[in-house]
Amino acid sequence: MATDHSHSFSARYVHTNCIFNIFCKLRLMLLAGLLLLPQLLAAQWNATVGSESDDLGRQGLAFLPNEIWIHAGDSITWTVAAAEPHTVTFLTDGQIRPPFNVGCPGFFTGSAIFDGSSCITSALLFKDAKLTVTFPVAGNFKLVCLLHNDMTGIVHVLDLSQPLPHDQEFYDRLAQTEGRALLADRDAATPKHDHSQNGVAVGGGEIVATGAGSDTLSVMRFSDPVITVRAGDTVEWTNEDSITAHTVTFGTEPQDPVPPSSNVTVDPDGARHGVLNSISDSVHSGFLQAAPQDRVGLAQASAGVTRFRVTFSKPGIYPYICALHDGLGMKGKVIVLP
Ligand SMILES: [Cu+2]
């Protein structure tokens, strides 16, 4: 008992003394610094999501840069840089890909930690929205967007003993170059399978393979935004984008854009078909979208519906939109002459 008492007395004495001793104070600060060192060493990286042309018509669906090397304990902040929304998502290996509005399930807002053991995702992030992810353990982690199938990247998280190949400045430059290169791809918006006299391509796109996954360019435009036909003619729209869904919507926009409106029938070749008898009529194609690519071990996907036809029985001017991308300027007009 006596020893204990004297020990605590002497510790208190030393501690009290320490407050007035400048060297002792420095030693305490050094100790505190050493304890905080791992946090001080952890770096904060920045990356962008998406790129776009000035008129918003070309959207680069990509993580920019597409691949990044960091240390365990570091964080990356992804900021959306385009009008098309995206998610920042890390699923676990073998996890079934969930719909974007379900999350994985649920969503993280602001920040998240990913160590490969349980998934994390943001909700849809619109322009300037961010998600910061901290990676506490080493590993190579696949990054995906739940809205766009072929928009993937990789984060390489290295042990602290490993050197990092690049700095933030390098990634900033790479993000710019990758984003611009994707938008500059000119052949993506050229209609390739226009077999109809009154054909309009609905968007266009290209998937670009990178060492870390894939970037996608989607052109959110109708190839001939104004087309002139005669009463009784049929116009045919074809979605030529590799992954992005579009619609052709005349009149009132439906609540649910996925199915076609009830006045749409199916032609023998699988194309959807509507008839407009007046400029005040409504007709909606529903989602026009390519079938997803098949993969070994998964059920074959059925053929996608990419084509929509509308027959115009009366003269007039018929404006229409893509219900998903009219905000990006995806609008058109059919002028029907007598
Ligand atoms: Cu669209």
Tab-separated table of C-alpha atoms and ligand atoms in Angstrom:
chain	number	residue	atom	x	y	z
A	1	MET	CA	0.000	0.000	0.000
A	2	ALA	CA	2.745	2.360	1.075
A	3	THR	CA	4.697	1.705	-2.128
A	4	ASP	CA	1.643	2.322	-4.288
A	5	HIS	CA	0.975	5.550	-2.530
A	6	SER	CA	4.534	6.785	-2.928
A	7	HIS	CA	4.530	5.762	-6.620
A	8	SER	CA	1.398	7.714	-7.430
A	9	PHE	CA	2.750	10.626	-5.459
A	10	SER	CA	5.989	10.628	-7.416
A	11	ALA	CA	4.150	10.286	-10.769
A	12	ARG	CA	2.006	13.248	-9.893
A	13	TYR	CA	5.108	15.150	-8.886
A	14	VAL	CA	6.855	14.417	-12.197
A	15	HIS	CA	3.720	15.285	-14.160
A	16	THR	CA	3.278	18.611	-12.367
A	17	ASN	CA	6.927	19.353	-12.893
A	18	CYS	CA	6.595	18.488	-16.572
A	19	ILE	CA	4.080	21.257	-17.226
A	20	PHE	CA	6.708	23.826	-16.333
A	21	ASN	CA	9.582	22.101	-18.070
A	22	ILE	CA	10.014	23.077	-21.747
A	23	PHE	CA	11.933	19.889	-22.736
A	24	CYS	CA	9.387	17.740	-21.040
A	25	LYS	CA	6.640	19.528	-22.994
A	26	LEU	CA	8.470	18.953	-26.275
A	27	ARG	CA	8.738	15.277	-25.411
A	28	LEU	CA	4.991	15.095	-24.818
A	29	MET	CA	4.335	16.823	-28.151
A	30	LEU	CA	6.650	14.385	-29.933
A	31	LEU	CA	4.800	11.474	-28.351
A	32	ALA	CA	1.449	12.887	-29.449
A	33	GLY	CA	2.875	13.417	-32.951
A	34	LEU	CA	4.002	9.790	-33.153
A	35	LEU	CA	0.563	8.595	-32.121
A	36	LEU	CA	-1.053	10.741	-34.833
A	37	LEU	CA	1.528	9.837	-37.494
A	38	PRO	CA	-0.547	7.196	-39.357
A	39	GLN	CA	-3.394	9.711	-39.763
A	40	LEU	CA	-0.973	12.428	-40.859
A	41	LEU	CA	0.575	10.100	-43.464
A	42	ALA	CA	-2.805	9.040	-44.875
A	43	ALA	CA	-3.261	10.937	-48.115
A	44	GLN	CA	-6.416	12.401	-49.546
A	45	TRP	CA	-6.768	11.867	-53.313
A	46	ASN	CA	-9.205	13.433	-55.756
A	47	ALA	CA	-10.880	11.949	-58.821
A	48	THR	CA	-13.774	12.952	-61.061
A	49	VAL	CA	-16.794	11.094	-62.382
A	50	GLY	CA	-18.091	11.763	-65.892
A	51	SER	CA	-17.133	14.280	-68.563
A	52	GLU	CA	-19.316	16.188	-71.008
A	53	SER	CA	-19.293	18.429	-74.061
A	54	ASP	CA	-20.283	22.104	-73.709
A	55	ASP	CA	-23.757	21.409	-75.161
A	56	LEU	CA	-24.145	18.396	-72.752
A	57	GLY	CA	-24.947	16.185	-75.772
A	58	ARG	CA	-21.854	13.991	-75.365
A	59	GLN	CA	-21.500	12.308	-72.011
A	60	GLY	CA	-18.355	10.456	-70.995
A	61	LEU	CA	-19.594	7.746	-68.632
A	62	ALA	CA	-16.308	7.123	-66.871
A	63	PHE	CA	-14.299	7.264	-63.678
A	64	LEU	CA	-11.531	9.744	-64.407
A	65	PRO	CA	-8.875	8.583	-63.917
A	66	ASN	CA	-10.022	5.053	-64.520
A	67	GLU	CA	-7.266	3.541	-62.352
A	68	ILE	CA	-5.490	4.857	-59.276
A	69	TRP	CA	-2.780	3.582	-56.907
A	70	ILE	CA	-2.930	4.611	-53.233
A	71	HIS	CA	-1.712	3.462	-49.826
A	72	ALA	CA	-3.764	1.617	-47.219
A	73	GLY	CA	-5.375	4.232	-44.994
A	74	ASP	CA	-5.703	6.774	-47.848
A	75	SER	CA	-9.007	8.261	-49.009
A	76	ILE	CA	-10.297	9.180	-52.451
A	77	THR	CA	-12.961	11.819	-53.024
A	78	TRP	CA	-14.932	11.350	-56.244
A	79	THR	CA	-16.752	14.438	-57.547
A	80	VAL	CA	-19.308	14.243	-60.347
A	81	ALA	CA	-18.294	16.602	-63.161
A	82	ALA	CA	-21.203	16.132	-65.594
A	83	ALA	CA	-24.964	16.603	-65.824
A	84	GLU	CA	-25.592	12.863	-66.242
A	85	PRO	CA	-25.841	11.304	-62.743
A	86	HIS	CA	-23.650	8.399	-61.595
A	87	THR	CA	-23.044	6.243	-58.539
A	88	VAL	CA	-19.695	5.481	-56.876
A	89	THR	CA	-20.008	1.822	-55.921
A	90	PHE	CA	-17.759	-0.948	-54.605
A	91	LEU	CA	-19.497	-4.338	-54.587
A	92	THR	CA	-17.958	-7.442	-53.040
A	93	ASP	CA	-16.578	-10.186	-55.291
A	94	GLY	CA	-19.441	-12.445	-56.386
A	95	GLN	CA	-22.172	-10.050	-55.274
A	96	ILE	CA	-25.247	-9.858	-57.549
A	97	ARG	CA	-25.373	-6.400	-59.108
A	98	PRO	CA	-28.286	-4.487	-57.508
A	99	PRO	CA	-30.503	-1.858	-59.213
A	100	PHE	CA	-29.188	1.688	-58.683
A	101	ASN	CA	-32.301	2.763	-56.749
A	102	VAL	CA	-31.940	-0.124	-54.263
A	103	GLY	CA	-28.294	0.490	-53.428
A	104	CYS	CA	-26.266	-2.416	-52.140
A	105	PRO	CA	-28.790	-2.268	-50.284
A	106	GLY	CA	-28.909	1.270	-48.847
A	107	PHE	CA	-26.638	4.208	-49.542
A	108	PHE	CA	-23.701	6.081	-48.048
A	109	THR	CA	-23.758	9.865	-48.013
A	110	GLY	CA	-20.607	11.967	-47.766
A	111	SER	CA	-18.122	9.294	-46.742
A	112	ALA	CA	-17.684	5.545	-46.492
A	113	ILE	CA	-15.041	2.946	-45.633
A	114	PHE	CA	-14.381	0.022	-47.972
A	115	ASP	CA	-12.174	-2.951	-47.071
A	116	GLY	CA	-13.620	-5.482	-49.533
A	117	SER	CA	-15.764	-7.286	-46.939
A	118	SER	CA	-19.064	-5.435	-47.425
A	119	CYS	CA	-20.288	-3.304	-50.308
A	120	ILE	CA	-20.654	0.452	-50.290
A	121	THR	CA	-22.464	2.738	-52.714
A	122	SER	CA	-23.587	6.316	-53.058
A	123	ALA	CA	-27.108	7.108	-54.234
A	124	LEU	CA	-27.319	8.813	-57.646
A	125	LEU	CA	-24.803	11.644	-57.523
A	126	PHE	CA	-25.645	14.706	-59.588
A	127	LYS	CA	-23.203	17.377	-60.777
A	128	ASP	CA	-20.749	18.539	-58.059
A	129	ALA	CA	-21.937	15.872	-55.566
A	130	LYS	CA	-19.154	13.897	-53.842
A	131	LEU	CA	-18.377	10.658	-52.060
A	132	THR	CA	-15.167	10.108	-50.074
A	133	VAL	CA	-14.064	6.510	-49.594
A	134	THR	CA	-11.322	5.449	-47.172
A	135	PHE	CA	-9.458	2.204	-47.897
A	136	PRO	CA	-7.974	0.774	-44.668
A	137	VAL	CA	-6.558	-2.454	-46.147
A	138	ALA	CA	-4.434	-3.369	-49.176
A	139	GLY	CA	-6.168	-4.945	-52.187
A	140	ASN	CA	-7.310	-4.321	-55.751
A	141	PHE	CA	-10.881	-3.109	-55.762
A	142	LYS	CA	-13.241	-2.792	-58.722
A	143	LEU	CA	-15.206	0.435	-58.912
A	144	VAL	CA	-18.559	0.519	-60.751
A	145	CYS	CA	-21.475	2.843	-61.506
A	146	LEU	CA	-24.822	1.130	-60.878
A	147	LEU	CA	-26.525	3.285	-63.523
A	148	HIS	CA	-24.108	2.523	-66.400
A	149	ASN	CA	-23.078	-1.101	-67.030
A	150	ASP	CA	-19.782	-0.447	-68.782
A	151	MET	CA	-18.407	2.220	-66.507
A	152	THR	CA	-15.805	0.600	-64.302
A	153	GLY	CA	-12.400	1.287	-62.798
A	154	ILE	CA	-9.901	-0.093	-60.291
A	155	VAL	CA	-8.399	1.248	-57.090
A	156	HIS	CA	-5.086	-0.405	-56.201
A	157	VAL	CA	-4.562	-0.097	-52.452
A	158	LEU	CA	-0.914	-0.864	-51.641
A	159	ASP	CA	0.767	-1.632	-48.357
A	160	LEU	CA	2.615	1.342	-46.842
A	161	SER	CA	5.966	-0.335	-47.634
A	162	GLN	CA	5.245	-0.137	-51.397
A	163	PRO	CA	6.088	2.995	-53.384
A	164	LEU	CA	3.258	4.750	-55.259
A	165	PRO	CA	3.787	5.227	-59.011
A	166	HIS	CA	2.023	8.597	-59.438
A	167	ASP	CA	1.076	11.804	-57.644
A	168	GLN	CA	-2.167	13.786	-57.650
A	169	GLU	CA	-0.949	16.094	-60.424
A	170	PHE	CA	-0.455	13.075	-62.711
A	171	TYR	CA	-4.009	11.851	-62.039
A	172	ASP	CA	-5.470	15.329	-62.622
A	173	ARG	CA	-3.786	15.437	-66.040
A	174	LEU	CA	-4.829	11.861	-66.847
A	175	ALA	CA	-8.453	12.573	-65.881
A	176	GLN	CA	-8.506	15.542	-68.261
A	177	THR	CA	-6.906	13.591	-71.123
A	178	GLU	CA	-9.126	10.507	-70.682
A	179	GLY	CA	-12.285	12.599	-70.407
A	180	ARG	CA	-11.473	14.631	-73.519
A	181	ALA	CA	-10.427	11.585	-75.576
A	182	LEU	CA	-13.728	9.895	-74.787
A	183	LEU	CA	-15.777	12.913	-75.916
A	184	ALA	CA	-13.696	13.375	-79.078
A	185	ASP	CA	-14.657	9.946	-80.439
A	186	ARG	CA	-16.474	11.124	-83.588
A	187	ASP	CA	-17.659	7.868	-85.160
A	188	ALA	CA	-19.865	7.058	-82.161
A	189	ALA	CA	-22.671	9.354	-83.326
A	190	THR	CA	-22.764	8.211	-86.938
A	191	PRO	CA	-25.863	6.089	-87.633
A	192	LYS	CA	-24.540	2.674	-88.656
A	193	HIS	CA	-27.600	0.602	-89.424
A	194	ASP	CA	-30.002	3.116	-90.937
A	195	HIS	CA	-32.073	0.832	-93.172
A	196	SER	CA	-35.189	2.938	-93.315
A	197	GLN	CA	-35.939	5.938	-95.521
A	198	ASN	CA	-37.305	7.923	-92.593
A	199	GLY	CA	-34.865	6.643	-90.012
A	200	VAL	CA	-33.599	8.537	-86.982
A	201	ALA	CA	-30.805	7.216	-84.776
A	202	VAL	CA	-31.600	7.616	-81.093
A	203	GLY	CA	-28.278	8.381	-79.512
A	204	GLY	CA	-25.115	6.463	-80.210
A	205	GLY	CA	-22.317	5.164	-78.137
A	206	GLU	CA	-19.118	3.304	-77.748
A	207	ILE	CA	-17.489	1.276	-75.007
A	208	VAL	CA	-13.767	1.925	-74.691
A	209	ALA	CA	-11.612	-0.684	-72.986
A	210	THR	CA	-8.910	0.545	-70.609
A	211	GLY	CA	-6.398	-1.427	-68.589
A	212	ALA	CA	-8.669	-1.084	-65.584
A	213	GLY	CA	-12.103	-1.759	-67.091
A	214	SER	CA	-14.205	0.320	-69.432
A	215	ASP	CA	-15.300	3.867	-70.177
A	216	THR	CA	-18.389	4.580	-72.269
A	217	LEU	CA	-19.327	7.464	-74.523
A	218	SER	CA	-23.046	8.116	-74.888
A	219	VAL	CA	-24.358	10.661	-77.358
A	220	MET	CA	-27.598	12.063	-75.972
A	221	ARG	CA	-28.984	13.342	-79.260
A	222	PHE	CA	-31.332	12.308	-82.120
A	223	SER	CA	-29.288	12.008	-85.345
A	224	ASP	CA	-31.825	14.094	-87.315
A	225	PRO	CA	-33.531	16.283	-84.730
A	226	VAL	CA	-35.892	17.701	-87.390
A	227	ILE	CA	-37.304	15.327	-89.995
A	228	THR	CA	-39.922	16.142	-92.643
A	229	VAL	CA	-42.318	13.475	-93.946
A	230	ARG	CA	-45.740	13.220	-95.634
A	231	ALA	CA	-49.064	12.363	-93.982
A	232	GLY	CA	-49.354	8.581	-93.852
A	233	ASP	CA	-45.578	8.082	-93.551
A	234	THR	CA	-43.894	6.131	-90.781
A	235	VAL	CA	-40.742	7.332	-89.024
A	236	GLU	CA	-38.439	4.751	-87.467
A	237	TRP	CA	-36.209	5.455	-84.439
A	238	THR	CA	-33.361	3.112	-83.536
A	239	ASN	CA	-31.308	3.277	-80.342
A	240	GLU	CA	-27.711	2.733	-81.439
A	241	ASP	CA	-26.165	3.161	-78.002
A	242	SER	CA	-24.331	0.188	-76.542
A	243	ILE	CA	-25.771	0.543	-73.027
A	244	THR	CA	-27.809	3.715	-72.513
A	245	ALA	CA	-31.607	3.566	-72.651
A	246	HIS	CA	-33.556	6.289	-74.449
A	247	THR	CA	-37.212	6.956	-75.180
A	248	VAL	CA	-39.174	8.645	-77.956
A	249	THR	CA	-41.997	10.497	-76.241
A	250	PHE	CA	-44.750	12.579	-77.885
A	251	GLY	CA	-47.163	14.588	-75.719
A	252	THR	CA	-47.659	13.768	-72.052
A	253	GLU	CA	-44.676	12.182	-70.299
A	254	PRO	CA	-45.701	9.016	-68.409
A	255	GLN	CA	-44.964	8.583	-64.679
A	256	ASP	CA	-43.018	5.385	-65.338
A	257	PRO	CA	-40.806	5.761	-68.429
A	258	VAL	CA	-39.874	2.042	-68.661
A	259	PRO	CA	-42.955	0.468	-70.354
A	260	PRO	CA	-44.465	1.758	-73.626
A	261	SER	CA	-47.794	3.592	-73.482
A	262	SER	CA	-50.927	1.445	-73.892
A	263	ASN	CA	-51.483	2.649	-77.491
A	264	VAL	CA	-48.222	1.026	-78.661
A	265	THR	CA	-48.305	-2.294	-80.536
A	266	VAL	CA	-45.498	-4.645	-81.552
A	267	ASP	CA	-44.569	-5.204	-85.207
A	268	PRO	CA	-43.683	-8.727	-86.443
A	269	ASP	CA	-39.955	-7.866	-86.282
A	270	GLY	CA	-40.191	-6.903	-82.606
A	271	ALA	CA	-40.177	-3.124	-83.114
A	272	ARG	CA	-42.744	-1.105	-81.177
A	273	HIS	CA	-45.244	0.919	-83.197
A	274	GLY	CA	-47.550	3.850	-82.432
A	275	VAL	CA	-49.954	5.914	-84.536
A	276	LEU	CA	-50.522	9.634	-84.083
A	277	ASN	CA	-53.783	10.978	-85.472
A	278	SER	CA	-53.480	14.501	-84.087
A	279	ILE	CA	-50.795	16.871	-82.818
A	280	SER	CA	-52.420	16.690	-79.360
A	281	ASP	CA	-52.093	12.870	-79.134
A	282	SER	CA	-49.526	11.236	-76.848
A	283	VAL	CA	-47.430	8.164	-77.526
A	284	HIS	CA	-44.401	6.851	-75.617
A	285	SER	CA	-41.921	4.218	-76.808
A	286	GLY	CA	-40.895	2.971	-73.360
A	287	PHE	CA	-37.207	2.186	-72.842
A	288	LEU	CA	-35.374	1.495	-76.089
A	289	GLN	CA	-32.207	-0.289	-75.032
A	290	ALA	CA	-29.677	-2.789	-76.331
A	291	ALA	CA	-29.605	-6.195	-74.637
A	292	PRO	CA	-26.784	-6.535	-72.098
A	293	GLN	CA	-23.775	-8.606	-73.131
A	294	ASP	CA	-23.940	-12.287	-72.274
A	295	ARG	CA	-21.565	-13.935	-69.821
A	296	VAL	CA	-20.620	-17.546	-69.211
A	297	GLY	CA	-22.500	-18.894	-66.194
A	298	LEU	CA	-25.412	-16.467	-66.497
A	299	ALA	CA	-28.804	-16.868	-68.193
A	300	GLN	CA	-28.827	-15.475	-71.743
A	301	ALA	CA	-30.398	-12.027	-71.922
A	302	SER	CA	-33.354	-11.704	-74.294
A	303	ALA	CA	-32.950	-9.438	-77.322
A	304	GLY	CA	-33.367	-5.776	-76.453
A	305	VAL	CA	-36.066	-3.562	-77.981
A	306	THR	CA	-34.138	-0.855	-79.793
A	307	ARG	CA	-36.672	0.225	-82.431
A	308	PHE	CA	-39.819	2.366	-82.363
A	309	ARG	CA	-42.031	3.396	-85.304
A	310	VAL	CA	-44.652	6.083	-85.419
A	311	THR	CA	-47.119	6.523	-88.280
A	312	PHE	CA	-48.388	10.087	-88.752
A	313	SER	CA	-51.836	10.211	-90.317
A	314	LYS	CA	-52.387	13.999	-90.176
A	315	PRO	CA	-50.206	16.959	-91.175
A	316	GLY	CA	-48.735	19.118	-88.421
A	317	ILE	CA	-45.656	19.715	-86.319
A	318	TYR	CA	-44.977	17.014	-83.731
A	319	PRO	CA	-42.330	17.826	-81.095
A	320	TYR	CA	-40.914	14.944	-79.055
A	321	ILE	CA	-38.312	14.270	-76.370
A	322	CYS	CA	-36.264	11.511	-74.832
A	323	ALA	CA	-37.942	11.388	-71.418
A	324	LEU	CA	-34.599	10.468	-69.812
A	325	HIS	CA	-32.324	13.043	-71.435
A	326	ASP	CA	-34.436	16.048	-72.452
A	327	GLY	CA	-32.613	17.931	-69.674
A	328	LEU	CA	-29.407	17.405	-71.692
A	329	GLY	CA	-31.139	18.764	-74.817
A	330	MET	CA	-32.292	15.457	-76.345
A	331	LYS	CA	-35.326	16.730	-78.263
A	332	GLY	CA	-36.652	16.415	-81.799
A	333	LYS	CA	-39.459	17.381	-84.130
A	334	VAL	CA	-41.354	15.669	-86.942
A	335	ILE	CA	-42.850	17.966	-89.570
A	336	VAL	CA	-45.677	16.186	-91.370
A	337	LEU	CA	-46.671	17.729	-94.701
A	338	PRO	CA	-50.049	17.016	-96.372
B	1	CU	CU	-32.067	9.677	-74.049
